Amino acid sequence: MNIAVNLGVGVRQSLTISREMVQAVEILQYDREELAAFLREQVEKNPLLRMKDRAEAAPGQGLGERWRRDSGDRAFATGAAGDAPDIASSIGEEVTLSAHLHLQLALVKCTPEVRVRAGQVIDSLEEDGYLRQDPVKLAELLGCSQDEMDAAIALVQTFDPAGVCARNLAECLQLQLREQGELRPAMAALLTHTDLIVKGEVKRLAAICGVSESEVRVMLRKLRSLDPAPGRALDCTPVCPALPDVLVDLTPTGALKVELNPDLIPKLLLDRSYHAEVSSQIREKDEKSYLDECMRSGALLMRNLDRRFTTMLRICREIVRRQEAYFRHGLSHLRPLTQGEIAQELGIHESTVSRATANKYILCSRGLLPVKFFFSEALGGTGTDGLGHASETIRRRIREVVDGETPEKILSDDVIAALLHGEGIDIARRTVAKYRSQLKIPSSADRRRLARLECA
């Protein structure tokens, strides 16, 4: 076997992504909480960076002050920075379902073993209050006997809100009826046949429960008054409330004004004077190199933050320009718009638009809306501007059509599609069915059954 080593020259292309580009991409796609955490980390690592307090008066040195100066008058706040409304303070602190149940557990009398298991059961509940894990498997997982698990579940089921810790809908309704003292044998029998309830089989239910059809209708009305998801009255997992990144308002002249929310712009300061002062006293080469690197990385961070907010503002201003009719007249005027169109207009990549709008919000007279809300593909037909119909507008129209139904006239998906055709919207029956499903609207057959029950 011969082994030969040859030396050759070749050309190869490769893409190198700079540190600045990587950081710019990351900062652009962060939501406000992720950005705040990232900046805290950078401030801890870099002695030249610090978060500036609102009380500090020196203007023009921090990122927040520069943006406030460049953006001019604000749409939703007037006066000094300290006078800006605290949007978060208007959102009340909510008690979670878990905390609510754990508080009751702390006050109830029970054995230490049951208390521990009941706490574990509470931690296993889903946000609607249901226990969907198999109790047998849960007992094995927690290393306890089935009797201990059953006792823990029974205890939690006595807590408020009534119906919590149920394993299915029938048990949830049973718990609520028991708490109200209305779980009679006929009602218990009724709840064992939820399939017949959904189908509206009043005659069969009357025979099964041993009561008249009129009594079945009374019981069905009672069931409709109960809460099928008692846990949703309380948040199971606390979430950080959404705050607007961009504010849209009408000026006195009637123009639409688009501004960054100044309360979400970090008050970050790169202390150049401190760098100059310390540099003049340093003699060691390594220390000077470290300090210079801190200055370079700090300046890079400031540039990337500036790029983030500039890009967000440019994109949102273009969205508002294209969706002006929506902001003035409402959802029926929402036009089709893609991220690619915005990217082409601004001369940036579509992925940049996607990152800059992810988990960002716009506050306008029509509420707090995700920026992504304004992007939707055109769907058949033409609107008043000849640009087609946004899918969100069509979903809203389907909702309006269904809400306008009467018990005697329930419309099928085919009829709804034909109705929309008459309004200039070219839509297939299967698309109507898809949008109806997204809106959580039952099928026409189920709506007819529910209408019969309502009229019973």
CSV table of C-alpha atoms in Angstrom, one decimal:
chain,number,residue,atom,x,y,z
A,1,MET,CA,0.0,0.0,0.0
A,2,ASN,CA,1.4,3.4,-1.1
A,3,ILE,CA,0.6,6.5,0.9
A,4,ALA,CA,1.2,9.9,-0.7
A,5,VAL,CA,0.8,13.3,0.7
A,6,ASN,CA,0.1,16.1,-1.8
A,7,LEU,CA,0.0,19.9,-1.2
A,8,GLY,CA,-2.6,21.7,-3.2
A,9,VAL,CA,-4.2,25.2,-3.4
A,10,GLY,CA,-8.0,25.5,-3.5
A,11,VAL,CA,-10.6,28.2,-3.2
A,12,ARG,CA,-13.5,27.8,-0.8
A,13,GLN,CA,-16.3,30.2,0.1
A,14,SER,CA,-17.6,30.4,3.6
A,15,LEU,CA,-19.8,32.8,5.5
A,16,THR,CA,-18.5,34.2,8.7
A,17,ILE,CA,-21.0,35.8,11.1
A,18,SER,CA,-19.5,38.5,13.2
A,19,ARG,CA,-20.1,38.9,16.9
A,20,GLU,CA,-22.0,42.2,16.3
A,21,MET,CA,-24.3,40.5,13.9
A,22,VAL,CA,-25.1,37.6,16.3
A,23,GLN,CA,-25.8,40.0,19.1
A,24,ALA,CA,-27.9,42.2,16.9
A,25,VAL,CA,-30.1,39.3,15.8
A,26,GLU,CA,-30.6,38.1,19.4
A,27,ILE,CA,-31.5,41.6,20.7
A,28,LEU,CA,-33.9,42.2,17.9
A,29,GLN,CA,-36.0,39.1,18.7
A,30,TYR,CA,-36.1,39.4,22.5
A,31,ASP,CA,-39.3,40.3,24.1
A,32,ARG,CA,-39.2,42.9,26.9
A,33,GLU,CA,-38.6,40.4,29.7
A,34,GLU,CA,-35.8,38.6,27.8
A,35,LEU,CA,-34.2,42.0,26.9
A,36,ALA,CA,-34.4,43.1,30.5
A,37,ALA,CA,-32.7,39.9,31.7
A,38,PHE,CA,-30.0,40.1,29.0
A,39,LEU,CA,-29.2,43.8,29.9
A,40,ARG,CA,-29.0,42.9,33.6
A,41,GLU,CA,-26.5,40.2,32.7
A,42,GLN,CA,-24.5,42.7,30.6
A,43,VAL,CA,-24.4,45.3,33.3
A,44,GLU,CA,-23.1,42.8,35.8
A,45,LYS,CA,-20.3,41.8,33.5
A,46,ASN,CA,-19.3,45.2,32.2
A,47,PRO,CA,-18.2,47.9,34.8
A,48,LEU,CA,-18.7,50.6,32.2
A,49,LEU,CA,-22.4,49.9,31.8
A,50,ARG,CA,-25.1,50.8,34.3
A,51,MET,CA,-28.9,51.3,34.3
A,52,LYS,CA,-29.8,54.9,34.8
A,53,ASP,CA,-32.4,55.9,37.3
A,54,ARG,CA,-35.2,58.2,36.2
A,55,ALA,CA,-34.2,60.7,38.9
A,56,GLU,CA,-30.8,61.3,37.2
A,57,ALA,CA,-31.0,64.6,35.4
A,58,ALA,CA,-28.0,64.5,33.0
A,59,PRO,CA,-29.6,64.4,29.5
A,60,GLY,CA,-28.4,62.8,26.3
A,61,GLN,CA,-26.1,60.2,27.8
A,62,GLY,CA,-28.5,57.2,28.0
A,63,LEU,CA,-30.3,55.3,25.4
A,64,GLY,CA,-33.8,56.1,26.8
A,65,GLU,CA,-33.0,59.8,26.9
A,66,ARG,CA,-31.8,59.8,23.3
A,67,TRP,CA,-34.9,58.1,22.1
A,68,ARG,CA,-37.2,60.4,24.1
A,69,ARG,CA,-35.4,63.4,22.5
A,70,ASP,CA,-35.5,62.1,19.0
A,71,SER,CA,-39.1,60.9,19.0
A,72,GLY,CA,-40.5,64.3,20.0
A,73,ASP,CA,-43.9,64.6,21.7
A,74,ARG,CA,-45.3,61.3,23.0
A,75,ALA,CA,-48.7,60.1,22.0
A,76,PHE,CA,-49.7,58.5,25.3
A,77,ALA,CA,-47.8,60.5,27.8
A,78,THR,CA,-46.9,64.1,28.5
A,79,GLY,CA,-44.4,65.9,30.6
A,80,ALA,CA,-41.2,64.6,32.1
A,81,ALA,CA,-40.2,60.9,32.2
A,82,GLY,CA,-41.3,60.7,35.8
A,83,ASP,CA,-44.8,61.7,34.8
A,84,ALA,CA,-45.2,58.9,32.3
A,85,PRO,CA,-48.1,56.6,33.2
A,86,ASP,CA,-47.2,53.2,34.7
A,87,ILE,CA,-49.1,50.9,32.4
A,88,ALA,CA,-48.2,47.8,34.6
A,89,SER,CA,-49.6,49.4,37.7
A,90,SER,CA,-53.1,49.4,36.2
A,91,ILE,CA,-53.1,45.7,35.9
A,92,GLY,CA,-54.2,44.2,39.2
A,93,GLU,CA,-52.3,41.4,40.9
A,94,GLU,CA,-54.1,38.1,40.4
A,95,VAL,CA,-54.3,35.1,42.7
A,96,THR,CA,-53.4,31.9,41.0
A,97,LEU,CA,-55.5,28.8,41.3
A,98,SER,CA,-52.6,26.9,42.9
A,99,ALA,CA,-52.0,29.6,45.6
A,100,HIS,CA,-55.8,29.7,46.3
A,101,LEU,CA,-55.9,26.0,46.8
A,102,HIS,CA,-52.7,25.8,48.8
A,103,LEU,CA,-54.1,28.5,51.2
A,104,GLN,CA,-57.2,26.4,51.8
A,105,LEU,CA,-55.0,23.3,52.4
A,106,ALA,CA,-53.0,25.2,55.0
A,107,LEU,CA,-56.2,26.0,56.9
A,108,VAL,CA,-57.9,22.6,56.8
A,109,LYS,CA,-57.5,19.8,59.4
A,110,CYS,CA,-56.0,16.6,58.1
A,111,THR,CA,-53.1,14.2,58.7
A,112,PRO,CA,-49.6,15.3,57.7
A,113,GLU,CA,-49.6,12.5,55.1
A,114,VAL,CA,-52.8,13.6,53.4
A,115,ARG,CA,-51.6,17.2,53.5
A,116,VAL,CA,-48.4,16.3,51.6
A,117,ARG,CA,-50.3,14.3,49.0
A,118,ALA,CA,-53.0,16.9,48.6
A,119,GLY,CA,-50.3,19.5,48.0
A,120,GLN,CA,-48.9,17.3,45.3
A,121,VAL,CA,-52.3,16.8,43.7
A,122,ILE,CA,-52.8,20.6,43.6
A,123,ASP,CA,-49.5,20.9,41.8
A,124,SER,CA,-50.7,18.4,39.3
A,125,LEU,CA,-53.9,20.3,38.3
A,126,GLU,CA,-54.2,21.9,34.9
A,127,GLU,CA,-55.1,25.5,34.4
A,128,ASP,CA,-58.8,24.8,34.1
A,129,GLY,CA,-58.8,23.0,37.4
A,130,TYR,CA,-59.0,19.4,36.1
A,131,LEU,CA,-56.8,16.5,37.3
A,132,ARG,CA,-56.1,14.7,34.0
A,133,GLN,CA,-53.3,12.4,35.2
A,134,ASP,CA,-54.4,8.9,36.0
A,135,PRO,CA,-54.6,8.7,39.8
A,136,VAL,CA,-53.1,5.2,39.8
A,137,LYS,CA,-50.1,6.4,37.8
A,138,LEU,CA,-49.9,9.5,39.9
A,139,ALA,CA,-49.8,7.4,43.1
A,140,GLU,CA,-47.0,5.3,41.7
A,141,LEU,CA,-45.1,8.4,40.6
A,142,LEU,CA,-45.4,10.0,44.1
A,143,GLY,CA,-44.7,6.7,45.9
A,144,CYS,CA,-47.9,6.5,47.9
A,145,SER,CA,-50.7,4.0,48.2
A,146,GLN,CA,-53.9,4.4,46.2
A,147,ASP,CA,-55.9,5.0,49.4
A,148,GLU,CA,-53.7,7.9,50.3
A,149,MET,CA,-54.1,9.3,46.8
A,150,ASP,CA,-57.9,8.9,46.8
A,151,ALA,CA,-58.1,10.6,50.2
A,152,ALA,CA,-56.0,13.5,48.9
A,153,ILE,CA,-58.1,13.9,45.8
A,154,ALA,CA,-61.3,13.8,47.8
A,155,LEU,CA,-60.0,16.5,50.1
A,156,VAL,CA,-59.0,18.9,47.3
A,157,GLN,CA,-62.4,18.3,45.7
A,158,THR,CA,-64.0,20.0,48.7
A,159,PHE,CA,-62.1,23.2,48.1
A,160,ASP,CA,-63.3,26.3,46.4
A,161,PRO,CA,-64.0,26.8,43.5
A,162,ALA,CA,-66.5,24.0,43.4
A,163,GLY,CA,-65.7,21.4,40.7
A,164,VAL,CA,-62.0,21.7,41.0
A,165,CYS,CA,-59.8,18.5,40.9
A,166,ALA,CA,-62.4,16.7,38.8
A,167,ARG,CA,-61.2,14.0,36.4
A,168,ASN,CA,-63.8,14.7,33.7
A,169,LEU,CA,-66.7,17.0,32.9
A,170,ALA,CA,-69.3,14.8,34.5
A,171,GLU,CA,-67.4,14.7,37.8
A,172,CYS,CA,-66.9,18.4,37.6
A,173,LEU,CA,-70.6,19.1,37.3
A,174,GLN,CA,-71.4,16.5,40.0
A,175,LEU,CA,-69.1,18.2,42.5
A,176,GLN,CA,-70.8,21.6,41.8
A,177,LEU,CA,-74.2,20.1,42.2
A,178,ARG,CA,-73.2,18.3,45.4
A,179,GLU,CA,-71.9,21.6,46.8
A,180,GLN,CA,-75.3,23.2,46.0
A,181,GLY,CA,-77.2,20.2,47.5
A,182,GLU,CA,-78.8,19.4,44.1
A,183,LEU,CA,-77.2,16.1,43.2
A,184,ARG,CA,-80.4,14.0,43.2
A,185,PRO,CA,-80.4,10.4,41.8
A,186,ALA,CA,-82.1,11.5,38.5
A,187,MET,CA,-79.4,14.2,38.0
A,188,ALA,CA,-76.6,11.7,38.8
A,189,ALA,CA,-78.1,9.3,36.2
A,190,LEU,CA,-78.3,12.1,33.7
A,191,LEU,CA,-74.6,12.9,34.1
A,192,THR,CA,-73.6,9.3,33.2
A,193,HIS,CA,-74.9,9.9,29.7
A,194,THR,CA,-73.1,13.1,28.5
A,195,ASP,CA,-73.1,11.7,24.9
A,196,LEU,CA,-76.9,11.8,24.9
A,197,ILE,CA,-76.9,15.3,26.4
A,198,VAL,CA,-74.8,16.6,23.5
A,199,LYS,CA,-77.1,14.9,21.0
A,200,GLY,CA,-80.2,16.4,22.7
A,201,GLU,CA,-81.8,13.0,23.1
A,202,VAL,CA,-84.4,14.2,25.6
A,203,LYS,CA,-86.7,11.3,25.3
A,204,ARG,CA,-84.0,8.7,25.9
A,205,LEU,CA,-82.7,10.6,28.8
A,206,ALA,CA,-86.1,10.8,30.4
A,207,ALA,CA,-86.4,7.0,30.2
A,208,ILE,CA,-83.0,6.5,31.7
A,209,CYS,CA,-83.5,8.9,34.5
A,210,GLY,CA,-87.1,7.8,35.2
A,211,VAL,CA,-88.5,11.3,34.9
A,212,SER,CA,-90.6,13.2,32.4
A,213,GLU,CA,-89.2,15.0,29.4
A,214,SER,CA,-90.1,18.4,31.0
A,215,GLU,CA,-88.1,17.5,34.1
A,216,VAL,CA,-85.1,16.5,31.9
A,217,ARG,CA,-85.3,19.9,30.2
A,218,VAL,CA,-85.2,21.6,33.7
A,219,MET,CA,-82.2,19.5,34.6
A,220,LEU,CA,-80.4,20.4,31.4
A,221,ARG,CA,-81.0,24.1,32.1
A,222,LYS,CA,-79.4,23.6,35.5
A,223,LEU,CA,-76.4,22.0,34.0
A,224,ARG,CA,-75.9,24.9,31.6
A,225,SER,CA,-75.8,27.2,34.6
A,226,LEU,CA,-72.7,25.4,36.0
A,227,ASP,CA,-69.0,26.2,35.2
A,228,PRO,CA,-67.4,23.5,33.0
A,229,ALA,CA,-63.9,24.9,33.8
A,230,PRO,CA,-63.9,26.2,37.4
A,231,GLY,CA,-60.1,26.7,37.5
A,232,ARG,CA,-60.2,29.4,34.8
A,233,ALA,CA,-61.8,31.9,37.2
A,234,LEU,CA,-58.2,32.1,38.6
A,235,ASP,CA,-55.0,32.1,36.7
A,236,CYS,CA,-53.1,28.7,37.2
A,237,THR,CA,-49.8,30.1,36.0
A,238,PRO,CA,-49.0,33.8,36.5
A,239,VAL,CA,-47.9,35.4,33.3
A,240,CYS,CA,-46.2,38.7,32.8
A,241,PRO,CA,-48.9,41.0,31.4
A,242,ALA,CA,-48.3,42.2,27.8
A,243,LEU,CA,-47.2,45.8,27.6
A,244,PRO,CA,-47.1,47.8,24.4
A,245,ASP,CA,-43.8,48.3,22.6
A,246,VAL,CA,-45.4,50.8,20.2
A,247,LEU,CA,-48.1,53.4,20.7
A,248,VAL,CA,-50.4,54.6,18.0
A,249,ASP,CA,-52.7,57.6,18.4
A,250,LEU,CA,-54.4,60.4,16.5
A,251,THR,CA,-52.8,63.8,16.5
A,252,PRO,CA,-55.0,66.9,16.8
A,253,THR,CA,-54.7,67.3,13.1
A,254,GLY,CA,-56.1,63.8,12.5
A,255,ALA,CA,-52.8,62.1,11.5
A,256,LEU,CA,-51.8,58.8,12.9
A,257,LYS,CA,-48.8,59.1,15.2
A,258,VAL,CA,-46.6,56.0,15.8
A,259,GLU,CA,-44.1,56.1,18.7
A,260,LEU,CA,-42.1,53.7,20.8
A,261,ASN,CA,-43.3,53.2,24.3
A,262,PRO,CA,-40.7,55.2,26.3
A,263,ASP,CA,-41.4,53.2,29.4
A,264,LEU,CA,-40.0,50.1,27.7
A,265,ILE,CA,-36.8,51.7,26.4
A,266,PRO,CA,-33.9,50.7,28.7
A,267,LYS,CA,-32.2,53.6,30.5
A,268,LEU,CA,-28.8,52.2,29.8
A,269,LEU,CA,-25.7,54.3,30.2
A,270,LEU,CA,-22.2,53.7,28.8
A,271,ASP,CA,-20.0,55.7,31.2
A,272,ARG,CA,-17.2,57.1,29.0
A,273,SER,CA,-16.0,59.6,31.6
A,274,TYR,CA,-15.4,56.7,34.1
A,275,HIS,CA,-13.5,54.9,31.3
A,276,ALA,CA,-11.3,57.9,30.7
A,277,GLU,CA,-10.7,58.4,34.4
A,278,VAL,CA,-9.7,54.8,35.1
A,279,SER,CA,-7.7,54.5,31.9
A,280,SER,CA,-5.4,57.4,32.9
A,281,GLN,CA,-4.6,55.6,36.2
A,282,ILE,CA,-3.9,52.1,34.8
A,283,ARG,CA,-0.3,51.0,34.1
A,284,GLU,CA,-0.8,47.3,33.6
A,285,LYS,CA,-1.2,46.3,29.9
A,286,ASP,CA,-3.7,43.5,30.7
A,287,GLU,CA,-5.9,45.8,32.8
A,288,LYS,CA,-5.9,48.4,30.1
A,289,SER,CA,-6.8,45.8,27.4
A,290,TYR,CA,-9.7,44.6,29.6
A,291,LEU,CA,-11.0,48.1,30.1
A,292,ASP,CA,-10.8,48.8,26.4
A,293,GLU,CA,-12.7,45.6,25.6
A,294,CYS,CA,-15.4,46.6,28.0
A,295,MET,CA,-15.7,49.9,26.2
A,296,ARG,CA,-15.9,48.2,22.8
A,297,SER,CA,-18.5,45.6,23.9
A,298,GLY,CA,-20.5,48.3,25.6
A,299,ALA,CA,-20.5,50.5,22.5
A,300,LEU,CA,-21.5,47.5,20.5
A,301,LEU,CA,-24.4,46.8,22.8
A,302,MET,CA,-25.6,50.4,22.6
A,303,ARG,CA,-25.4,50.3,18.8
A,304,ASN,CA,-27.4,47.0,18.6
A,305,LEU,CA,-30.0,48.4,21.0
A,306,ASP,CA,-30.3,51.5,18.9
A,307,ARG,CA,-30.7,49.2,15.8
A,308,ARG,CA,-33.4,47.2,17.6
A,309,PHE,CA,-35.6,50.2,18.3
A,310,THR,CA,-35.0,51.9,15.0
A,311,THR,CA,-36.0,48.7,13.1
A,312,MET,CA,-39.1,48.1,15.3
A,313,LEU,CA,-40.2,51.7,14.7
A,314,ARG,CA,-39.6,51.6,11.0
A,315,ILE,CA,-41.6,48.4,10.6
A,316,CYS,CA,-44.5,49.5,12.8
A,317,ARG,CA,-44.8,52.8,11.0
A,318,GLU,CA,-44.9,51.0,7.7
A,319,ILE,CA,-47.6,48.6,9.1
A,320,VAL,CA,-49.7,51.6,10.3
A,321,ARG,CA,-49.3,53.3,6.9
A,322,ARG,CA,-50.6,50.2,5.1
A,323,GLN,CA,-53.3,49.4,7.6
A,324,GLU,CA,-54.4,53.0,8.1
A,325,ALA,CA,-58.0,52.1,7.3
A,326,TYR,CA,-58.1,49.5,10.1
A,327,PHE,CA,-56.9,52.1,12.7
A,328,ARG,CA,-59.5,54.6,11.6
A,329,HIS,CA,-62.5,52.3,10.8
A,330,GLY,CA,-62.1,48.9,12.4
A,331,LEU,CA,-61.6,45.2,11.6
A,332,SER,CA,-63.7,45.1,8.5
A,333,HIS,CA,-61.0,47.3,6.9
A,334,LEU,CA,-58.0,45.2,7.8
A,335,ARG,CA,-56.2,44.4,4.5
A,336,PRO,CA,-54.0,41.5,3.5
A,337,LEU,CA,-50.4,42.2,4.4
A,338,THR,CA,-47.3,39.9,4.5
A,339,GLN,CA,-44.0,40.3,6.2
A,340,GLY,CA,-42.4,40.0,2.8
A,341,GLU,CA,-44.2,43.2,1.6
A,342,ILE,CA,-42.9,45.1,4.6
A,343,ALA,CA,-39.4,43.8,4.1
A,344,GLN,CA,-39.3,44.7,0.4
A,345,GLU,CA,-40.6,48.2,1.1
A,346,LEU,CA,-38.0,48.9,3.8
A,347,GLY,CA,-35.1,47.1,2.1
A,348,ILE,CA,-34.5,44.5,4.8
A,349,HIS,CA,-34.7,40.7,5.0
A,350,GLU,CA,-38.1,39.1,5.7
A,351,SER,CA,-36.5,37.2,8.7
A,352,THR,CA,-35.6,40.6,10.2
A,353,VAL,CA,-39.3,41.6,10.0
A,354,SER,CA,-40.3,38.3,11.6
A,355,ARG,CA,-37.8,38.7,14.5
A,356,ALA,CA,-38.6,42.4,15.1
A,357,THR,CA,-42.3,41.7,15.4
A,358,ALA,CA,-42.2,38.5,17.4
A,359,ASN,CA,-43.9,38.9,20.9
A,360,LYS,CA,-44.2,42.7,20.3
A,361,TYR,CA,-47.4,44.7,20.9
A,362,ILE,CA,-49.1,47.8,19.6
A,363,LEU,CA,-51.5,49.9,21.7
A,364,CYS,CA,-54.1,51.8,19.8
A,365,SER,CA,-57.7,53.0,20.2
A,366,ARG,CA,-58.8,49.4,19.3
A,367,GLY,CA,-56.9,47.8,22.1
A,368,LEU,CA,-53.6,46.1,22.8
A,369,LEU,CA,-52.7,43.9,19.7
A,370,PRO,CA,-49.8,41.7,18.8
A,371,VAL,CA,-47.9,43.2,15.9
A,372,LYS,CA,-48.3,39.8,14.1
A,373,PHE,CA,-52.1,40.5,14.1
A,374,PHE,CA,-51.6,42.8,11.1
A,375,PHE,CA,-50.1,40.1,8.9
A,376,SER,CA,-52.5,37.9,7.0
A,377,GLU,CA,-52.6,36.4,3.5
A,378,ALA,CA,-55.2,37.6,1.0
A,379,LEU,CA,-58.1,35.3,0.5
A,380,GLY,CA,-60.3,35.2,-2.6
A,381,GLY,CA,-62.4,38.1,-4.0
A,382,THR,CA,-61.7,41.7,-3.6
A,383,GLY,CA,-62.4,44.2,-0.9
A,384,THR,CA,-63.3,47.8,-1.3
A,385,ASP,CA,-59.7,48.7,-2.2
A,386,GLY,CA,-59.3,45.8,-4.7
A,387,LEU,CA,-56.7,44.1,-2.5
A,388,GLY,CA,-58.6,41.1,-1.4
A,389,HIS,CA,-59.8,40.2,2.1
A,390,ALA,CA,-57.7,39.5,5.2
A,391,SER,CA,-58.3,36.2,6.8
A,392,GLU,CA,-59.0,37.9,10.2
A,393,THR,CA,-61.8,39.9,8.5
A,394,ILE,CA,-63.3,36.8,7.1
A,395,ARG,CA,-63.2,35.0,10.5
A,396,ARG,CA,-65.0,38.0,12.0
A,397,ARG,CA,-67.7,37.9,9.3
A,398,ILE,CA,-68.2,34.2,9.9
A,399,ARG,CA,-68.7,34.9,13.6
A,400,GLU,CA,-71.2,37.6,12.8
A,401,VAL,CA,-73.2,35.3,10.5
A,402,VAL,CA,-73.4,32.6,13.1
A,403,ASP,CA,-74.2,35.0,15.9
A,404,GLY,CA,-77.1,36.2,13.7
A,405,GLU,CA,-78.6,32.7,13.3
A,406,THR,CA,-82.0,31.9,14.8
A,407,PRO,CA,-83.0,28.5,16.2
A,408,GLU,CA,-85.2,27.9,13.2
A,409,LYS,CA,-82.5,28.8,10.7
A,410,ILE,CA,-79.1,27.3,11.4
A,411,LEU,CA,-76.7,27.8,8.5
A,412,SER,CA,-74.4,25.0,7.2
A,413,ASP,CA,-70.8,25.7,6.0
A,414,ASP,CA,-72.0,25.5,2.4
A,415,VAL,CA,-74.7,28.2,3.0
A,416,ILE,CA,-72.2,30.4,4.8
A,417,ALA,CA,-69.7,30.1,1.9
A,418,ALA,CA,-72.5,31.0,-0.5
A,419,LEU,CA,-73.5,34.0,1.6
A,420,LEU,CA,-69.9,35.2,1.6
A,421,HIS,CA,-69.7,34.7,-2.1
A,422,GLY,CA,-72.6,37.1,-2.4
A,423,GLU,CA,-70.6,39.6,-0.5
A,424,GLY,CA,-67.7,39.3,-2.9
A,425,ILE,CA,-65.6,36.9,-0.8
A,426,ASP,CA,-64.4,33.9,-2.8
A,427,ILE,CA,-64.2,31.2,-0.2
A,428,ALA,CA,-64.5,27.4,-0.2
A,429,ARG,CA,-66.7,25.4,2.2
A,430,ARG,CA,-63.7,23.7,3.7
A,431,THR,CA,-62.1,27.1,4.4
A,432,VAL,CA,-65.3,28.2,6.2
A,433,ALA,CA,-65.1,24.9,8.2
A,434,LYS,CA,-61.5,25.6,9.1
A,435,TYR,CA,-62.1,29.2,10.3
A,436,ARG,CA,-65.2,28.1,12.2
A,437,SER,CA,-63.1,25.5,14.0
A,438,GLN,CA,-60.5,28.1,14.8
A,439,LEU,CA,-63.3,30.3,16.3
A,440,LYS,CA,-64.4,27.2,18.3
A,441,ILE,CA,-67.9,27.4,16.7
A,442,PRO,CA,-69.7,24.0,16.8
A,443,SER,CA,-70.8,22.4,13.5
A,444,SER,CA,-74.3,23.3,12.2
A,445,ALA,CA,-75.6,19.9,13.4
A,446,ASP,CA,-74.3,20.5,16.9
A,447,ARG,CA,-75.7,24.1,16.8
A,448,ARG,CA,-79.1,22.7,15.9
A,449,ARG,CA,-79.1,20.3,18.8
A,450,LEU,CA,-78.0,23.1,21.2
A,451,ALA,CA,-80.8,25.3,19.8
A,452,ARG,CA,-83.4,22.6,20.5
A,453,LEU,CA,-82.1,22.3,24.0
A,454,GLU,CA,-82.3,26.1,24.5
A,455,CYS,CA,-85.8,26.1,23.3
A,456,ALA,CA,-86.8,23.1,25.4
